[in-house]
Coordinates of C-alpha atoms (C1' of nucleotides) in Angstrom, one line a residue:
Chain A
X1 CA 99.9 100.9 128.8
X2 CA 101.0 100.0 125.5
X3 CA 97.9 98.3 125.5
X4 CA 95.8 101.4 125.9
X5 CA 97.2 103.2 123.2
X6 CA 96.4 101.2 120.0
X7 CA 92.8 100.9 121.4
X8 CA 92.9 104.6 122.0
X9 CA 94.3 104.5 118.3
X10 CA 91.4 101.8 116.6
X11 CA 88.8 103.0 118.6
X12 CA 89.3 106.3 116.4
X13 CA 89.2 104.2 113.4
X14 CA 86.8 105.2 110.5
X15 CA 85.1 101.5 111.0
X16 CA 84.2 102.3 114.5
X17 CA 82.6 106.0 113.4
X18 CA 79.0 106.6 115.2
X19 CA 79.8 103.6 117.8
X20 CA 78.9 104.4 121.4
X21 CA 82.4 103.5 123.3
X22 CA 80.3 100.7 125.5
X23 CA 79.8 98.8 121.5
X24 CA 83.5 99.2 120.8
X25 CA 84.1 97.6 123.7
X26 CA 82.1 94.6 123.0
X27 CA 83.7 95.1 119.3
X28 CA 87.5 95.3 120.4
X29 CA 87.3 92.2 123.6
X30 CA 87.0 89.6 120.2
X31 CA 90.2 91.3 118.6
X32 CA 93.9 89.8 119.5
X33 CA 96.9 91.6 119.2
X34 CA 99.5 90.0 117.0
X35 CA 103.2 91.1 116.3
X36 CA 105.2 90.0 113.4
X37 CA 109.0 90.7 112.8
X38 CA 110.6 92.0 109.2
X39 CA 109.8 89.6 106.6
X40 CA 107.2 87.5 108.3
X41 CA 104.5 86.1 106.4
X42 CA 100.8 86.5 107.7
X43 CA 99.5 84.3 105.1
X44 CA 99.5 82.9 101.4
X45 CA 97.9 83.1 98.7
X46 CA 95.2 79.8 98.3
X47 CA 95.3 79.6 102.5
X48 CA 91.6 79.7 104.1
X49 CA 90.5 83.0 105.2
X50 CA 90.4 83.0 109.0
X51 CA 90.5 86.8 110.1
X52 CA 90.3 90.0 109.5
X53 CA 93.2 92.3 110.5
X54 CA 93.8 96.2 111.2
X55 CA 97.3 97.2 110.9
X56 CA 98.4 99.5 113.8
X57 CA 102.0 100.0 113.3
X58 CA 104.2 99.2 110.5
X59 CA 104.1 98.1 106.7
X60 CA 102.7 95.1 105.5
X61 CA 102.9 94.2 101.6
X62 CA 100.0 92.3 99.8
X63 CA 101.4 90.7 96.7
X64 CA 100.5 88.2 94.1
X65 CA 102.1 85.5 92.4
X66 CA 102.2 84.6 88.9
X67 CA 102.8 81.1 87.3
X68 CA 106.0 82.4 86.3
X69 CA 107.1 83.1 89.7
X70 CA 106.3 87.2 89.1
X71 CA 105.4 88.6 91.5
X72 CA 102.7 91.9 92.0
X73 CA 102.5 94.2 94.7
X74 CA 98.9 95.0 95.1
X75 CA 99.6 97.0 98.0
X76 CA 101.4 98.2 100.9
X77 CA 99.1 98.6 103.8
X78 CA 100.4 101.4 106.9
X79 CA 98.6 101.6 110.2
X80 CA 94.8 102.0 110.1
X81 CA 94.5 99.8 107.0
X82 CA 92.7 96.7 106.6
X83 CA 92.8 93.3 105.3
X84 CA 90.6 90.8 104.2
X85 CA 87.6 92.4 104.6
X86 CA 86.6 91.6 100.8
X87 CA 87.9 88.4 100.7
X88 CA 85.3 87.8 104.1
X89 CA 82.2 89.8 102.3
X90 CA 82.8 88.0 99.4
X91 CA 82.8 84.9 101.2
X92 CA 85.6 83.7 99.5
X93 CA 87.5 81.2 100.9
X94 CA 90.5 81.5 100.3
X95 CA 93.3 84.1 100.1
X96 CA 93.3 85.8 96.7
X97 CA 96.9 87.4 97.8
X98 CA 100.1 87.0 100.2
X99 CA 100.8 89.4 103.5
X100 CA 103.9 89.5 104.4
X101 CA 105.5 92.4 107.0
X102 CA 107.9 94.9 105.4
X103 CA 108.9 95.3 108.9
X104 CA 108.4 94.7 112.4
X105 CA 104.7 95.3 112.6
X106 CA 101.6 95.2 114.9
X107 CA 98.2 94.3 113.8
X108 CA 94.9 93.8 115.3
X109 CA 93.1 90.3 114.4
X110 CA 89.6 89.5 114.3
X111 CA 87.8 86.0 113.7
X112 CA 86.1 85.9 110.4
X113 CA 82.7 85.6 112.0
X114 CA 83.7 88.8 114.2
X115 CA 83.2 90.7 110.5
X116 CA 80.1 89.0 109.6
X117 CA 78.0 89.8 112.9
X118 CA 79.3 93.0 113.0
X119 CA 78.0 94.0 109.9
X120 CA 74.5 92.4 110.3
X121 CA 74.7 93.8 114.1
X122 CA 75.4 97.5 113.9
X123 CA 74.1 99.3 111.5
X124 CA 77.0 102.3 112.0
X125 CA 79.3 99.6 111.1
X126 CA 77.6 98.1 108.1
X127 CA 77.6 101.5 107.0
X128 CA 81.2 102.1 107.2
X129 CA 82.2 99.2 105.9
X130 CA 80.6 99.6 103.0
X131 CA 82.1 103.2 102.5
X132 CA 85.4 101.6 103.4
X133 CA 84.8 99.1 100.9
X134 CA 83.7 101.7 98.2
X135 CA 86.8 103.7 98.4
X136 CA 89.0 100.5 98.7
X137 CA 87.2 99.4 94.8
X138 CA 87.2 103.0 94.2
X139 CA 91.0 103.5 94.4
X140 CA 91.4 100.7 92.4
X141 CA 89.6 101.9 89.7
X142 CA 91.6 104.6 89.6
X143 CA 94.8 103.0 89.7
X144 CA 94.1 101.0 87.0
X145 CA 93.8 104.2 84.8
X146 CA 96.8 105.6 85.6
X147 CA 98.8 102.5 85.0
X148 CA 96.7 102.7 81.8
X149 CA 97.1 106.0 81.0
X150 CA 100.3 107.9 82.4
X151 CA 103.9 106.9 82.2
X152 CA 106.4 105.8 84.6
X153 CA 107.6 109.3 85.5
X154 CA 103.8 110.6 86.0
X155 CA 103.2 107.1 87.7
X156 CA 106.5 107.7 90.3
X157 CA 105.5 111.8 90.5
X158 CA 101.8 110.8 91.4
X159 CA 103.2 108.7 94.1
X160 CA 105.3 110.5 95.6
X161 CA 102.3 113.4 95.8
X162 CA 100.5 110.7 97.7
X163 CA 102.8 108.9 100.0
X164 CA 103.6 112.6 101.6
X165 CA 99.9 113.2 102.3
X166 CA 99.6 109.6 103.5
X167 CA 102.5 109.4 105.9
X168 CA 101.6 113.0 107.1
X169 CA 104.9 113.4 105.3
X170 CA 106.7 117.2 104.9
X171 CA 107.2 117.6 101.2
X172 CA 110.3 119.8 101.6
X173 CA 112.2 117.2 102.5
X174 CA 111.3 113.4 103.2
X175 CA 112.7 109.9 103.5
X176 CA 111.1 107.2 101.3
X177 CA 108.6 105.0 103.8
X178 CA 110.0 101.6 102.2
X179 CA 112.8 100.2 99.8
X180 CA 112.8 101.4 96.0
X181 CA 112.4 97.7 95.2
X182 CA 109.0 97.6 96.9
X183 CA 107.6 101.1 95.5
X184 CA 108.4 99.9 91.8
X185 CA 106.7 96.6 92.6
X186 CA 104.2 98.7 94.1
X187 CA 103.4 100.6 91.2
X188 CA 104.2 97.2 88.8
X189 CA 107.4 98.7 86.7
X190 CA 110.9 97.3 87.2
X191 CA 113.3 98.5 89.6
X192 CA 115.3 99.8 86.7
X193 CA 112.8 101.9 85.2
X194 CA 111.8 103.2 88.7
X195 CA 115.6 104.0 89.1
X196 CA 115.3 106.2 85.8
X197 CA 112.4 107.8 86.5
X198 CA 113.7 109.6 89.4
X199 CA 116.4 111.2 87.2
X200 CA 114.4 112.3 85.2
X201 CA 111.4 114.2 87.6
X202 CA 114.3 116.5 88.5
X203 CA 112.4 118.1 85.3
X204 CA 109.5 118.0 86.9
X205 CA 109.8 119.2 90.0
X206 CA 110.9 116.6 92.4
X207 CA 114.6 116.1 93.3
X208 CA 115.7 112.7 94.7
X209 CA 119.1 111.4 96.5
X210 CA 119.4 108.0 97.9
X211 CA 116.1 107.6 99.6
X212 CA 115.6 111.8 100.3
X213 CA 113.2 113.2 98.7
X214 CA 112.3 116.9 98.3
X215 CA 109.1 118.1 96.1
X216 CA 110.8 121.7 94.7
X217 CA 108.1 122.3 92.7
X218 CA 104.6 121.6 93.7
X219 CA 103.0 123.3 91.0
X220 CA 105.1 122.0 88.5
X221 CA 104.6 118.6 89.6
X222 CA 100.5 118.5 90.0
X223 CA 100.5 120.1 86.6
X224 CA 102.5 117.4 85.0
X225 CA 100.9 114.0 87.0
X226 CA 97.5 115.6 86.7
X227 CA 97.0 116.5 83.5
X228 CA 97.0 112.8 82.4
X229 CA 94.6 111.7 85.7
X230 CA 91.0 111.8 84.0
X231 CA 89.3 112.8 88.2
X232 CA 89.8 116.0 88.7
X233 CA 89.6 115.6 92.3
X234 CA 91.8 112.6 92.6
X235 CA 94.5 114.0 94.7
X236 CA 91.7 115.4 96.9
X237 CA 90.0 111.9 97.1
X238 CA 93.4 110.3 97.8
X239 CA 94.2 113.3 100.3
X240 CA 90.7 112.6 102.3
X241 CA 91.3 108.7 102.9
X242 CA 95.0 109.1 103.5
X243 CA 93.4 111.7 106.4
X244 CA 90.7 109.4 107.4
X245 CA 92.7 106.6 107.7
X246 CA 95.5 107.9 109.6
X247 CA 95.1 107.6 113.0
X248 CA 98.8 107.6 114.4
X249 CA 98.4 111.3 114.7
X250 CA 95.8 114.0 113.8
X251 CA 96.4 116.2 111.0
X252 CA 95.2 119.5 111.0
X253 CA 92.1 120.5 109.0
Chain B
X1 CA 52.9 92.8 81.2
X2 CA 56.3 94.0 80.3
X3 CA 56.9 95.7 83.1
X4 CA 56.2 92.5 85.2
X5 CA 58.6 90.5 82.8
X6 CA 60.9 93.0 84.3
X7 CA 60.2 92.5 87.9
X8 CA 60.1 89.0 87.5
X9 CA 64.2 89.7 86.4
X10 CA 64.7 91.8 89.0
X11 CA 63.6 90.2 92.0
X12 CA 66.1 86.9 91.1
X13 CA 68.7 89.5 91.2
X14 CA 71.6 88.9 93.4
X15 CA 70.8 92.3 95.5
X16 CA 67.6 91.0 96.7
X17 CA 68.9 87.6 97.4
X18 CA 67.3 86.0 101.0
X19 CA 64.4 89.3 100.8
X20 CA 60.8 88.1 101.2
X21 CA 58.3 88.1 98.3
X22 CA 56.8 91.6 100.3
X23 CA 60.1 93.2 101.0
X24 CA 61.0 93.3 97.9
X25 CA 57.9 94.7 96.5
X26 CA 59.0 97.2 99.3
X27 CA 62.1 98.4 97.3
X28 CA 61.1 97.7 94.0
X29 CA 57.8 100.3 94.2
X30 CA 60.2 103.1 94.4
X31 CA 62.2 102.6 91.7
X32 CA 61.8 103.8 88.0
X33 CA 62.0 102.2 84.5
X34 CA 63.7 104.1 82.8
X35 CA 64.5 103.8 78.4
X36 CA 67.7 105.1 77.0
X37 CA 68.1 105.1 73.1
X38 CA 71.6 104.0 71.3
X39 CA 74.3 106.9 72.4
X40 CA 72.1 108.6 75.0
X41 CA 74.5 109.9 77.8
X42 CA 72.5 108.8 81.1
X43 CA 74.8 111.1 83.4
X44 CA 78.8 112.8 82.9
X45 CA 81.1 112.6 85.1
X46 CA 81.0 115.8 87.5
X47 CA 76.9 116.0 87.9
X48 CA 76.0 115.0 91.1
X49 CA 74.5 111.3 92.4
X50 CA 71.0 111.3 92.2
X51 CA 70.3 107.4 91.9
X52 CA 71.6 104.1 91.6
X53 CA 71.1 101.6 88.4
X54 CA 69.9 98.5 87.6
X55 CA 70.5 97.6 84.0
X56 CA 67.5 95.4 82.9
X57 CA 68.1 95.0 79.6
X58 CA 71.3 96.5 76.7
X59 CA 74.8 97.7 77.2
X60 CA 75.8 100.9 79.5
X61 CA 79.3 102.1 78.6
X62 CA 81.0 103.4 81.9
X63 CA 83.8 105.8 80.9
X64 CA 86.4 108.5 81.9
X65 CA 87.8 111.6 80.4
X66 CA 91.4 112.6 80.5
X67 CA 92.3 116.5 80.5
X68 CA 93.7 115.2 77.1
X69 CA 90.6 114.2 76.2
X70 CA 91.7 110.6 76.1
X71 CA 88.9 108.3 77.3
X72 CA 89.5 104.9 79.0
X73 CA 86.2 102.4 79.4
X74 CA 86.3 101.3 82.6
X75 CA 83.4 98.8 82.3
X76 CA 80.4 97.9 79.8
X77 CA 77.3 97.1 81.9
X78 CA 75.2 94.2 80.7
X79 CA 72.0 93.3 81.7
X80 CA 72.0 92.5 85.8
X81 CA 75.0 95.0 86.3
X82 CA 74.6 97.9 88.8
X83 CA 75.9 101.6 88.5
X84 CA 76.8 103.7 91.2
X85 CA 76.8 102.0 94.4
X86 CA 80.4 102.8 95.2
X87 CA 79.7 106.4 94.5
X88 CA 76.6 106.5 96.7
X89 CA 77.8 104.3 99.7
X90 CA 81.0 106.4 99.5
X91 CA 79.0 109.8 100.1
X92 CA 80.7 111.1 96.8
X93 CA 78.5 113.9 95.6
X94 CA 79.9 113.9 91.9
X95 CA 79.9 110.9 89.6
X96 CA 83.6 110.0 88.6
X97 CA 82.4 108.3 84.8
X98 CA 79.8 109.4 82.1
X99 CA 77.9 106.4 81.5
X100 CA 76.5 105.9 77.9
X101 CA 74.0 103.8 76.7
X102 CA 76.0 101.7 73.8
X103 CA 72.3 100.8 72.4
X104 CA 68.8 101.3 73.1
X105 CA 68.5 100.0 77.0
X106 CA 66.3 100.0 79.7
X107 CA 67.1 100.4 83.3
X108 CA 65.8 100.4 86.6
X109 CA 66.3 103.8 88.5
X110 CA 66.3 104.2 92.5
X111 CA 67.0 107.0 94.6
X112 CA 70.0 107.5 96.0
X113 CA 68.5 107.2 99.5
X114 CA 66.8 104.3 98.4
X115 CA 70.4 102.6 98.5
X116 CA 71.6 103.9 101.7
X117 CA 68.0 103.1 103.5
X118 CA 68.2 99.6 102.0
X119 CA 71.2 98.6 103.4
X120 CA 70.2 99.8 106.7
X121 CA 67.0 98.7 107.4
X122 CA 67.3 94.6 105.8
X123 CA 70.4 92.8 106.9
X124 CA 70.2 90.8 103.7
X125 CA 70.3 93.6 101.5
X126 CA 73.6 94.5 103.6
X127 CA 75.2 91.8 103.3
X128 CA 74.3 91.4 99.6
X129 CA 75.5 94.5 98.7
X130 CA 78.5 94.2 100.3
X131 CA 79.2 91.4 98.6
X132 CA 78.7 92.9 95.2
X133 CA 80.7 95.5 96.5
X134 CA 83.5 93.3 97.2
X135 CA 83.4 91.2 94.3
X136 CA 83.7 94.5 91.8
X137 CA 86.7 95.4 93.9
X138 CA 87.9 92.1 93.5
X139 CA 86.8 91.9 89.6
X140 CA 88.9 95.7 89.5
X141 CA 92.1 94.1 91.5
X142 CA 92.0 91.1 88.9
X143 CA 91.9 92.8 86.1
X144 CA 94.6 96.0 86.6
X145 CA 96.9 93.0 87.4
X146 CA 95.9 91.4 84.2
X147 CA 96.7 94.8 82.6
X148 CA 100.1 94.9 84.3
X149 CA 101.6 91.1 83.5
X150 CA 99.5 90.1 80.1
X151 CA 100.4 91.0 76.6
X152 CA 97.4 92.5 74.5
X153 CA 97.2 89.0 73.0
X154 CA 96.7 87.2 76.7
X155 CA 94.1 90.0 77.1
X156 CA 92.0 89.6 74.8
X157 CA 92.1 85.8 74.7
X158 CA 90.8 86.5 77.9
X159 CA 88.2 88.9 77.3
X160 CA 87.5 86.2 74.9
X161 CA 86.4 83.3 77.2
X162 CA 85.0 85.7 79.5
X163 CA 82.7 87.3 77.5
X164 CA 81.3 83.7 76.6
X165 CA 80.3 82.9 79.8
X166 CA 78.9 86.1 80.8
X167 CA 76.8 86.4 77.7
X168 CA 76.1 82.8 77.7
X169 CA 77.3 82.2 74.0
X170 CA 78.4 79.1 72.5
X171 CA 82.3 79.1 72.4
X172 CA 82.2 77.1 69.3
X173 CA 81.0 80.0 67.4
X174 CA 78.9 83.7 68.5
X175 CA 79.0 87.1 67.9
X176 CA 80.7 89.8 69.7
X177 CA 78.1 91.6 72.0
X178 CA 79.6 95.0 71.0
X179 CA 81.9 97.0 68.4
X180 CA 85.7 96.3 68.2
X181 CA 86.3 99.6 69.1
X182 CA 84.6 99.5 72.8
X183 CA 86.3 96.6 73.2
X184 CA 89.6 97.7 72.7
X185 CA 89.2 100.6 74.7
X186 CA 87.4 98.4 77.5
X187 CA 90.7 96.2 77.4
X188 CA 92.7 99.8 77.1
X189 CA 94.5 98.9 74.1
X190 CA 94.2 101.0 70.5
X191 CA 92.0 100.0 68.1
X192 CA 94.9 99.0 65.8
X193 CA 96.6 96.5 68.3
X194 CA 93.2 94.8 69.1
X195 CA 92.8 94.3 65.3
X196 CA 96.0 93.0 65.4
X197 CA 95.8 91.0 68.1
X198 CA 93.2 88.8 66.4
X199 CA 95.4 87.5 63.3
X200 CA 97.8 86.0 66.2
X201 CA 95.0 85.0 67.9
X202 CA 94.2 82.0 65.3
X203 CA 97.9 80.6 66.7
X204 CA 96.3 80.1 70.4
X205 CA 92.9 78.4 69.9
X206 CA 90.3 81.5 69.0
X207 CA 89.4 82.2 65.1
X208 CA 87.6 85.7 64.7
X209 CA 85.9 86.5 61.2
X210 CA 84.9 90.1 61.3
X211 CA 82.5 89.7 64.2
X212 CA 82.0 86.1 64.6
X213 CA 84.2 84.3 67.0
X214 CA 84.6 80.7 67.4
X215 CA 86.8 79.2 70.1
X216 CA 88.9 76.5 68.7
X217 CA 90.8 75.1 71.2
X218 CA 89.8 76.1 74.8
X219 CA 92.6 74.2 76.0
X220 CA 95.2 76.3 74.6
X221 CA 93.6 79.4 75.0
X222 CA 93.4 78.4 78.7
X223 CA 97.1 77.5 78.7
X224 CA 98.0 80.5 77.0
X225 CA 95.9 83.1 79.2
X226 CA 96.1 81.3 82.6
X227 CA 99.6 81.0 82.8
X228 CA 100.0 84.6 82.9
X229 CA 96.9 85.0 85.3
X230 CA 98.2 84.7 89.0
X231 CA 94.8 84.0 90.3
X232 CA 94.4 80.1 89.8
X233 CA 90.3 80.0 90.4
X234 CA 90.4 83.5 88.3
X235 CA 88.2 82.4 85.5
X236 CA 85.9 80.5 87.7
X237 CA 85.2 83.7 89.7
X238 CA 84.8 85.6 86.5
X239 CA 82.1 82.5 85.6
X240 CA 80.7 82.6 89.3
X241 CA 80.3 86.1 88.8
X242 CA 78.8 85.6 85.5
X243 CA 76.1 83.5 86.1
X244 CA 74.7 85.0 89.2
X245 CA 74.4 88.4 87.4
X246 CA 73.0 87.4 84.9
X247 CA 69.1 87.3 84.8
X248 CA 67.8 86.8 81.5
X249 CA 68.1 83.3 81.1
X250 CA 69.3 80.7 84.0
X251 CA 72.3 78.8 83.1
X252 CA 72.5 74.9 83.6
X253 CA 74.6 74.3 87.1
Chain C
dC1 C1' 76.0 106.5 44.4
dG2 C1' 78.2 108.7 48.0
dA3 C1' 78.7 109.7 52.9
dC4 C1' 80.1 108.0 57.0
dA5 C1' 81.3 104.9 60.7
dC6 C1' 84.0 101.1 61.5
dT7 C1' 87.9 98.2 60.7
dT8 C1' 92.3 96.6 58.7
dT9 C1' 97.0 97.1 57.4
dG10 C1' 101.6 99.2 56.9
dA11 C1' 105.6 101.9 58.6
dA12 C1' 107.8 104.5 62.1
dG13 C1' 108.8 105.6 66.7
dA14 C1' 108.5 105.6 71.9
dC15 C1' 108.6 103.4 75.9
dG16 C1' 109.7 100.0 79.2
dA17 C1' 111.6 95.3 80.2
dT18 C1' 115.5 92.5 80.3
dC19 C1' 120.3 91.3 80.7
dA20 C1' 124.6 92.5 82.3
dA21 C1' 128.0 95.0 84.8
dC22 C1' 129.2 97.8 88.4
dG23 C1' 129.1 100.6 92.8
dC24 C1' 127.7 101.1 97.6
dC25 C1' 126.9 99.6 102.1
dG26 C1' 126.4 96.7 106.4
dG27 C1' 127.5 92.4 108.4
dT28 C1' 130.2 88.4 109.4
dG29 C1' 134.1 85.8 110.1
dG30 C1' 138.9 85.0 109.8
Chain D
dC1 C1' 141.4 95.1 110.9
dC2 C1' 140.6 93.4 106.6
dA3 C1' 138.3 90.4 103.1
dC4 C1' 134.3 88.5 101.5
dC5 C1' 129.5 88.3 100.8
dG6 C1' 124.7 89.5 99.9
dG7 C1' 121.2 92.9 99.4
dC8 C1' 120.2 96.9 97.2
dG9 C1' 120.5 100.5 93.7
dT10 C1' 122.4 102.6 89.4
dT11 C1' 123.7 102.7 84.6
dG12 C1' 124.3 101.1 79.8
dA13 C1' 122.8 98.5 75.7
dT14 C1' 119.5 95.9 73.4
dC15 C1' 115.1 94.2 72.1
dG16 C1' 110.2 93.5 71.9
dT17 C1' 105.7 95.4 72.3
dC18 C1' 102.4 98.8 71.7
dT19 C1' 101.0 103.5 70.1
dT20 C1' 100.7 106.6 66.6
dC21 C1' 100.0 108.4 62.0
dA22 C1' 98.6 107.4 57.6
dA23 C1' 96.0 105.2 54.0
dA24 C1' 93.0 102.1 52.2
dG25 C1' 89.2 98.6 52.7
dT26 C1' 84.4 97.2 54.1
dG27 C1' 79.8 97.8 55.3
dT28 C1' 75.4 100.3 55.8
dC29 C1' 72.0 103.7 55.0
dG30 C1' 70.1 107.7 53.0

DNA sequence: CGACACTTTGAAGACGATCAACGCCGGTGG
DNA sequence: CCACCGGCGTTGATCGTCTTCAAAGTGTCG
């Protein structure tokens, strides 16, 4: 039963877009379902790459770690997104970053080869796996400008704009998706800046309290995180994935 | 006889990698050459995606405009770099960077189709451009980490040893491929630190002399950039990267 | 020679990181 | 039931780094 649902869930998935149901089936059978509890580690940094996974429920941080021991959050994956899948296309072999779960999570694994064949085999997939690829190198991009270009407060504003669209979240009034440790490692500031910055967006039209947040001012806010954000679009582009890749519930169009 | 010097370049490039001699003649008839002089804006962010680049031969600046009117390089395109598969694979109508030729520069020009066809109709070509794909999105990862956890002087040490090996100069003593000023915006730092930055430079194993460089100690420079740089085989990748783009001259293994 | 683009250098100021102290909360064990 | 502890977050003070503004130096080209 529970079984039926996150298929139900993956087959929806943006990779599986244009695939008759009889070639997700073939597609899903090679996949195994693998749990982890709060704080367990999927795999290091410098391990082989063996799979590739889909995350179905839960949070799953990808980090990095310096010689000094510093760490980097590259990202914090929800259900529907995926790992690895550069790392396998690139034929790297070995894990440029650490997984660990932020929580008790769910994800979907698939051998290494299982990408691969796939992407020589249907050319739906190929297709969507290079647009999932794009937007993955795209978002990058642009996530190296902000943290180029805007401060911490636009940085923490922006965010806050996206995790509501991404968690299908109700800006009037939300609850923080992780700890305030992980979102400032997130977006690579100290916790103690982080902790600042919320203070001060109360200028700017977001008021926070303890992990509640409420946007006030919408207006206010997109006026002041997007006037330093060089695509106009951004939000939009940001909006559009979060939708696509959702696929706990559908959002309205 | 130009134009088959040309073809001759293309057809080692990484894209057309495990193609027959006839397939590629295949792709290659539909594309364009195409000359840009020093400055000449080849398309701004906004228009809409009509093809998909192959630099053959000068520098392409890719770039973003802020609402301030700030602009942050986001790459400079050497000879054997590509331009606008993301956008294309991504079905994104409107480019998201001008891209400028810093000097006089030829390229190769497809049409958009031309990329999407590709990939579908020769698994090779699939699995090649997914690979560039992923190693850009890798490249972008590295380096907004880089930008995150390195001082200006780490960075440009850095840029330093990379720009050696992807230009194939001779670390004991070359020429910088393009003005300070790019540079420090490529590395998004002001004009003012950069210059800076090279006085302190002469401490950690790298004399510069208006444009002339000479590496004086890799070791240090490699101790003093590397520590800082989470990915151990980063460099490598950057070389591995390197030498497979490049297509003007083949590198010793 | 003078105009202009590019670069260097100096001085001031802003911003964020770091160190340190403290408050809050949930859990555990006596 | 209370005391202690550890994880997490806040707040204050200080310090280093990078940006900015301003001015002057260098080079090339007409």
């Amino acid at each position: 039963m529970k079984q039926i649902l996150v298929s139900d869930h993956v087959r929806s998935h943006p990779l599986f877009a244009g695939l008759t149901e009889l070639e997700k089936d073939t597609l899903l059978v090679q996949s195994r379902l693998r749990r982890c509890t709060h704080g367990q580690m999927l795999f290091a940094q410098g391990e082989p790459v063996t799979h590739f996974y889909i995350v179905v429920r839960g949070n799953i941080q990808l980090f990095r770690t310096n010689r000094d021991g510093r760490e980097k959050t590259m990202e914090v994956l929800k259900s529907g997104g995926t790992m690895c899948e550069c790392e396998i296309m690139d034929s790297c072999r070995a894990h440029r970053v650490n997984a660990v779960a932020v929580e008790d999570s769910v994800l979907l694994e698939f051998p290494l080869t299982w990408l691969k064949q796939s992407a020589r085999q249907y050319e739906a997939f190929t297709l969507n796996l290079l647009s999932l690829i794009s937007q993955h190198s795209y978002l990058a991009e642009v996530e190296a400008e902000h943290l180029a270009s805007m401060s911490s407060t636009q940085l923490v504003a922006c965010f806050m704009q996206r995790i509501c669209i991404l968690y299908d979240l109700n800006p009037k009034g939300f609850e923080l998706p992780y700890a305030k440790t992980l979102i400032a490692s997130r977006l690579g500031m100290s916790l103690e800046t982080f902790s600042r910055t919320l203070v001060t967006l109360r200028d700017h039209g977001i008021t926070v309290e303890g992990t509640r947040v409420e946007i006030t001012d919408l207006h206010r806010v997109q006026q002041y995180v997007c006037g330093f954000c060089s695509v106009a679009e951004d939000c939009a582009a940001h909006q559009a994935i979060g939708k696509e890749i959702v696929f706990t519930h559908e959002k309205k169009a």
